[in-house]
Amino acid sequence: MRTFLGRAISSDFTFDSLKPYLELAQQDYLVKALGAEYWAILESQAQNNEANPILPLVRRALAFYAYHKYLPYSIGLDSDNGLQETESDNTKPLRIGVLEKRQRETIENASNALESVLLELFKNKTTYQAFWATPYGISLKSVWFPTATHLTDVLPLVGGSYRMFVSINRYFVWAEVSKVLPVVGMATLAQIKQAHINNATDEVLVNACRLLKQYIAWAAYEEALLFLNVVQLGNGALRVLSEFDGINNTKAPDEKLWAEYKRGIQNRTDGAYNDLIGFLSKNVTTFSDFTNQTAYKPERGRLPDNSKYKSIFRMK
């Protein structure tokens, strides 16, 4: 733990104090990100001192996540009179602002460390075949955004943040089912997804994957936006999350700025939609099933296909 946390762990600090929080961090973050099967493999390798280049990265993520879990309980003592703080002539209780700053930095370091673990798995798939053979590893091959870095490629404002990625992650399936499927159709969606899974190199399929992921990302972010930036109080009122002098705080949202920002995101989502539909409409030779969708926009100057009509009629 001292290898990764340095001076945060004093010389007289005992491992037993942190052990319960290591177990919490393991279950709440690492197992969810890597899958139970691969975590069992890593545990076995660590216990047997087997060589695995990813183990130091995993240990760093686990150390910071465990410290993050521990910090709220690091000050104060439980007694018959409730939670109390102690101080001596040489020490005094830590200021809440300082504690919150350390919590923020700790969770940021932890999430960055976990993102580096995931990127290592993706960059060196042959080295980590054991991971990609697990049920969880196999499932990752079919998702649009397996890491924050993948999401940042089409949604730059994520900035590679694993924390933000996790917050938006739950909305990707919603965006695919509610936004994409009704306009492109099941067959076209399946065709593009298969190209994504197979890492297709055909230029048309590569661009279709990019535009579809771009639309899913912006639609998911637009839906998640309210919940990312605003909390709802017990009385139903909304408050924007903010900071003041290093202390977490809330304030009433500026309705004008909030509405303007939401419109900006909606415009980006609409733009991504138009880019996708325009591209599919221009490449119907590859995506022939898309012509059956109401979103299909034939190119100007191209006559419609009337071959399915068997009768001739005229209008006065």
Coordinates of C-alpha atoms in Angstrom, one line a residue:
M1 CA 0.0 0.0 0.0
R2 CA 2.8 2.4 0.8
T3 CA 4.3 1.8 -2.6
F4 CA 1.4 3.5 -4.2
L5 CA 0.1 5.8 -1.4
G6 CA 3.5 7.0 -0.2
R7 CA 3.2 9.5 2.7
A8 CA -0.5 9.1 3.0
I9 CA 0.3 5.9 5.0
S10 CA 2.3 6.7 8.1
S11 CA 5.0 4.3 9.5
D12 CA 2.8 3.4 12.5
F13 CA -0.3 2.7 10.4
T14 CA -1.3 -1.0 10.5
F15 CA -2.5 -3.0 7.5
D16 CA -5.5 -4.3 9.5
S17 CA -7.0 -0.8 9.5
L18 CA -7.2 -0.8 5.8
K19 CA -8.0 -4.4 5.1
P20 CA -11.8 -4.1 5.3
Y21 CA -11.7 -1.2 2.8
L22 CA -9.6 -3.2 0.4
E23 CA -12.4 -5.8 0.3
L24 CA -15.0 -3.1 -0.3
A25 CA -12.9 -1.5 -3.1
Q26 CA -12.4 -4.9 -4.6
Q27 CA -16.1 -5.7 -4.8
D28 CA -17.4 -2.2 -5.7
Y29 CA -14.9 -1.3 -8.4
L30 CA -12.3 -3.9 -9.5
V31 CA -14.5 -7.0 -9.8
K32 CA -17.2 -5.0 -11.7
A33 CA -14.6 -3.6 -14.1
L34 CA -12.7 -6.8 -14.8
G35 CA -15.2 -9.6 -14.2
A36 CA -15.3 -12.1 -11.4
E37 CA -13.6 -14.8 -13.4
Y38 CA -10.5 -12.8 -14.3
W39 CA -10.3 -11.4 -10.8
A40 CA -10.0 -14.9 -9.5
I41 CA -7.2 -15.5 -11.9
L42 CA -5.4 -12.3 -10.8
E43 CA -5.8 -13.3 -7.1
S44 CA -4.3 -16.7 -7.7
Q45 CA -1.3 -15.2 -9.6
A46 CA -0.7 -12.6 -6.9
Q47 CA -0.8 -15.2 -4.1
N48 CA 1.6 -17.5 -6.1
N49 CA 3.9 -14.6 -7.1
E50 CA 3.3 -15.4 -10.8
A51 CA 4.5 -12.9 -13.3
N52 CA 1.8 -10.8 -14.9
P53 CA 2.6 -7.2 -16.2
I54 CA -0.9 -6.0 -15.3
L55 CA -0.7 -6.9 -11.6
P56 CA 1.1 -3.6 -10.6
L57 CA -1.5 -1.6 -12.4
V58 CA -4.3 -3.5 -10.7
R59 CA -2.6 -3.1 -7.3
R60 CA -2.3 0.7 -7.8
A61 CA -6.0 1.0 -8.7
L62 CA -7.0 -1.2 -5.7
A63 CA -4.8 0.8 -3.3
F64 CA -6.3 4.2 -4.2
Y65 CA -9.9 2.9 -4.3
A66 CA -9.4 1.3 -0.8
Y67 CA -7.9 4.5 0.5
H68 CA -10.9 6.4 -0.9
K69 CA -13.2 4.0 1.0
Y70 CA -11.2 4.4 4.2
L71 CA -10.9 8.2 4.3
P72 CA -14.4 9.1 5.6
Y73 CA -13.7 6.8 8.6
S74 CA -10.1 8.0 9.2
I75 CA -11.1 10.8 11.5
G76 CA -13.4 10.7 14.5
L77 CA -14.0 8.1 17.2
D78 CA -17.3 6.3 18.0
S79 CA -18.2 6.5 21.6
D80 CA -21.2 6.4 23.9
N81 CA -21.6 10.1 23.2
G82 CA -21.5 9.7 19.4
L83 CA -18.9 10.5 16.9
Q84 CA -16.1 12.6 18.4
E85 CA -12.8 14.1 17.3
T86 CA -9.6 14.1 19.4
E87 CA -6.7 16.5 19.4
S88 CA -3.5 17.1 21.4
D89 CA -1.1 19.9 21.9
N90 CA 0.7 18.9 18.7
T91 CA -2.3 17.9 16.5
K92 CA -5.8 19.1 15.8
P93 CA -8.8 17.6 13.8
L94 CA -8.5 17.8 10.0
R95 CA -10.5 20.6 8.4
I96 CA -13.4 19.2 6.3
G97 CA -12.3 21.1 3.3
V98 CA -8.9 19.4 3.4
L99 CA -10.5 16.0 3.8
E100 CA -12.8 16.6 0.8
K101 CA -9.9 17.7 -1.3
R102 CA -8.0 14.5 -0.5
Q103 CA -11.1 12.4 -1.2
R104 CA -11.4 14.1 -4.6
E105 CA -7.8 13.6 -5.5
T106 CA -7.9 10.0 -4.3
I107 CA -10.9 8.9 -6.3
E108 CA -9.4 10.7 -9.4
N109 CA -6.1 8.8 -9.0
A110 CA -8.1 5.6 -8.5
S111 CA -10.2 6.0 -11.6
N112 CA -7.2 6.9 -13.7
A113 CA -5.4 3.8 -12.5
L114 CA -8.4 1.6 -13.4
E115 CA -8.6 3.2 -16.8
S116 CA -5.0 2.3 -17.4
V117 CA -5.7 -1.3 -16.5
L118 CA -8.5 -1.5 -19.1
L119 CA -6.4 0.1 -21.7
E120 CA -3.5 -2.3 -21.1
L121 CA -6.0 -5.2 -21.6
F122 CA -7.1 -3.7 -25.0
K123 CA -3.7 -2.7 -26.3
N124 CA -2.1 -6.2 -25.6
K125 CA -4.9 -8.7 -26.2
T126 CA -2.5 -11.5 -27.0
T127 CA -0.7 -11.1 -23.7
Y128 CA -4.0 -11.2 -21.8
Q129 CA -5.9 -14.0 -23.6
A130 CA -7.0 -15.3 -20.2
F131 CA -9.1 -12.1 -19.8
W132 CA -10.6 -12.2 -23.3
A133 CA -11.6 -15.8 -22.8
T134 CA -13.8 -15.1 -19.8
P135 CA -17.5 -14.4 -20.2
Y136 CA -17.0 -10.8 -19.3
G137 CA -14.1 -10.3 -21.7
I138 CA -16.1 -11.8 -24.5
S139 CA -19.1 -9.5 -23.7
L140 CA -16.8 -6.5 -23.9
K141 CA -16.1 -7.2 -27.6
S142 CA -19.6 -6.3 -28.6
V143 CA -20.1 -3.1 -26.6
W144 CA -19.7 0.2 -28.3
F145 CA -17.6 1.9 -25.6
P146 CA -15.6 -0.5 -23.4
T147 CA -13.5 2.3 -21.8
A148 CA -13.5 6.0 -21.2
T149 CA -10.8 6.4 -23.9
H150 CA -13.0 4.8 -26.5
L151 CA -15.9 7.0 -25.5
T152 CA -13.7 10.1 -25.7
D153 CA -12.9 9.4 -29.3
V154 CA -16.5 10.4 -30.2
L155 CA -17.5 12.4 -27.1
P156 CA -14.4 14.6 -26.4
L157 CA -15.8 16.3 -23.3
V158 CA -15.4 13.0 -21.4
G159 CA -11.7 13.7 -21.5
G160 CA -10.7 10.1 -20.7
S161 CA -12.4 10.2 -17.3
Y162 CA -13.4 6.8 -16.1
R163 CA -15.7 8.3 -13.5
M164 CA -17.7 10.2 -16.2
F165 CA -17.7 7.1 -18.4
V166 CA -19.3 5.0 -15.6
S167 CA -21.9 7.7 -15.1
I168 CA -22.9 7.7 -18.7
N169 CA -22.5 4.0 -19.3
R170 CA -26.0 3.0 -18.2
Y171 CA -27.5 5.2 -21.0
F172 CA -25.8 3.6 -24.0
V173 CA -28.2 0.7 -24.2
W174 CA -31.1 3.1 -23.8
A175 CA -29.8 5.2 -26.7
E176 CA -29.3 2.2 -28.9
V177 CA -32.8 0.9 -28.3
S178 CA -34.8 4.1 -28.0
K179 CA -32.9 6.4 -30.5
V180 CA -31.0 4.3 -33.0
L181 CA -33.1 1.2 -33.6
P182 CA -36.4 3.0 -34.5
V183 CA -34.7 5.0 -37.3
V184 CA -32.1 2.6 -38.8
G185 CA -34.0 -0.7 -38.3
M186 CA -32.9 -4.0 -36.8
A187 CA -31.1 -5.3 -40.0
T188 CA -29.0 -2.2 -40.5
L189 CA -28.2 -1.9 -36.8
A190 CA -27.1 -5.6 -36.7
Q191 CA -25.0 -5.1 -39.8
I192 CA -23.1 -2.2 -38.4
K193 CA -22.7 -3.9 -35.0
Q194 CA -21.3 -7.0 -36.6
A195 CA -18.8 -4.8 -38.5
H196 CA -17.8 -3.2 -35.1
I197 CA -17.3 -6.7 -33.5
N198 CA -15.3 -7.9 -36.4
N199 CA -13.1 -4.8 -36.6
A200 CA -14.1 -4.3 -40.2
T201 CA -11.6 -2.5 -42.4
D202 CA -14.0 -1.6 -45.2
E203 CA -14.1 2.3 -45.4
V204 CA -17.9 2.5 -45.6
L205 CA -18.4 0.1 -42.6
V206 CA -15.7 1.9 -40.6
N207 CA -17.4 5.3 -41.1
A208 CA -20.8 3.8 -40.4
C209 CA -19.5 2.5 -37.0
R210 CA -18.0 5.9 -36.2
L211 CA -21.1 7.8 -37.0
L212 CA -23.4 5.4 -35.2
K213 CA -21.2 5.5 -32.1
Q214 CA -21.1 9.3 -32.3
Y215 CA -24.9 9.4 -32.3
I216 CA -25.2 6.9 -29.4
A217 CA -22.7 8.8 -27.3
W218 CA -24.3 12.3 -27.7
A219 CA -27.8 10.9 -27.2
A220 CA -26.7 9.1 -24.1
Y221 CA -25.0 12.2 -22.7
E222 CA -28.0 14.4 -23.5
E223 CA -30.2 11.9 -21.5
A224 CA -27.7 11.6 -18.6
L225 CA -27.0 15.4 -18.5
L226 CA -29.5 16.2 -15.8
F227 CA -28.4 13.5 -13.5
L228 CA -24.7 14.3 -14.0
N229 CA -24.9 17.9 -13.0
V230 CA -28.0 18.2 -10.7
V231 CA -29.1 16.6 -7.5
Q232 CA -32.7 16.4 -6.3
L233 CA -33.4 17.4 -2.7
G234 CA -36.0 15.7 -0.5
N235 CA -38.5 18.5 -1.2
G236 CA -38.2 17.9 -4.9
A237 CA -36.1 21.0 -5.7
L238 CA -33.1 20.8 -8.0
R239 CA -29.7 22.0 -7.1
V240 CA -26.5 22.2 -9.3
L241 CA -23.4 20.5 -7.9
S242 CA -20.7 23.0 -7.3
E243 CA -17.7 23.9 -5.2
F244 CA -16.8 26.9 -3.1
D245 CA -13.5 27.4 -1.4
G246 CA -12.8 23.7 -1.8
I247 CA -16.0 22.6 0.0
N248 CA -18.7 20.7 -1.9
N249 CA -21.8 22.8 -2.1
T250 CA -25.0 23.2 -4.0
K251 CA -26.8 26.3 -5.4
A252 CA -29.9 27.0 -7.4
P253 CA -29.3 26.5 -11.1
D254 CA -29.2 29.5 -13.4
E255 CA -32.1 28.6 -15.6
K256 CA -30.9 30.6 -18.6
L257 CA -27.4 29.1 -18.7
W258 CA -28.7 25.7 -18.0
A259 CA -31.2 25.9 -20.9
E260 CA -28.5 27.3 -23.2
Y261 CA -26.1 24.4 -22.4
K262 CA -28.8 21.8 -22.9
R263 CA -29.7 23.3 -26.3
G264 CA -26.1 23.1 -27.3
I265 CA -25.9 19.4 -26.4
Q266 CA -29.2 18.8 -28.2
N267 CA -27.9 20.5 -31.3
R268 CA -24.8 18.2 -31.2
T269 CA -27.1 15.2 -30.8
D270 CA -29.2 16.3 -33.8
G271 CA -26.1 16.9 -35.8
A272 CA -24.9 13.4 -35.1
Y273 CA -28.3 12.0 -36.1
N274 CA -28.2 13.9 -39.4
D275 CA -24.7 12.8 -40.2
L276 CA -25.6 9.2 -39.6
I277 CA -28.8 9.3 -41.6
G278 CA -27.2 11.2 -44.4
F279 CA -24.3 8.7 -44.6
L280 CA -26.6 5.6 -44.6
S281 CA -28.8 7.2 -47.3
K282 CA -25.8 7.8 -49.5
N283 CA -24.5 4.2 -49.1
V284 CA -27.7 2.2 -49.6
T285 CA -25.7 -0.2 -51.8
T286 CA -24.1 -1.4 -48.6
F287 CA -27.1 -0.9 -46.3
S288 CA -29.9 -1.9 -48.6
D289 CA -32.3 -2.6 -45.8
F290 CA -32.1 1.0 -44.7
T291 CA -34.2 2.0 -47.7
N292 CA -37.2 0.5 -45.9
Q293 CA -36.9 3.0 -43.1
T294 CA -38.9 6.2 -42.9
A295 CA -35.6 8.0 -42.0
Y296 CA -34.2 7.1 -45.4
K297 CA -33.5 10.3 -47.5
P298 CA -33.0 9.6 -51.2
E299 CA -30.3 11.7 -52.8
R300 CA -31.7 14.7 -54.8
G301 CA -32.1 13.9 -58.5
R302 CA -32.5 10.2 -57.9
L303 CA -35.8 8.8 -59.1
P304 CA -37.6 6.7 -56.6
D305 CA -37.8 2.9 -57.0
N306 CA -41.3 2.2 -58.4
S307 CA -40.7 -1.4 -59.4
K308 CA -43.0 -2.6 -56.6
Y309 CA -46.0 -0.9 -58.2
K310 CA -47.9 -3.0 -60.8
S311 CA -50.5 -0.4 -61.8
I312 CA -50.5 3.0 -63.6
F313 CA -52.5 5.8 -62.2
R314 CA -52.8 9.5 -62.7
M315 CA -54.0 12.5 -60.7
K316 CA -56.0 15.5 -62.0

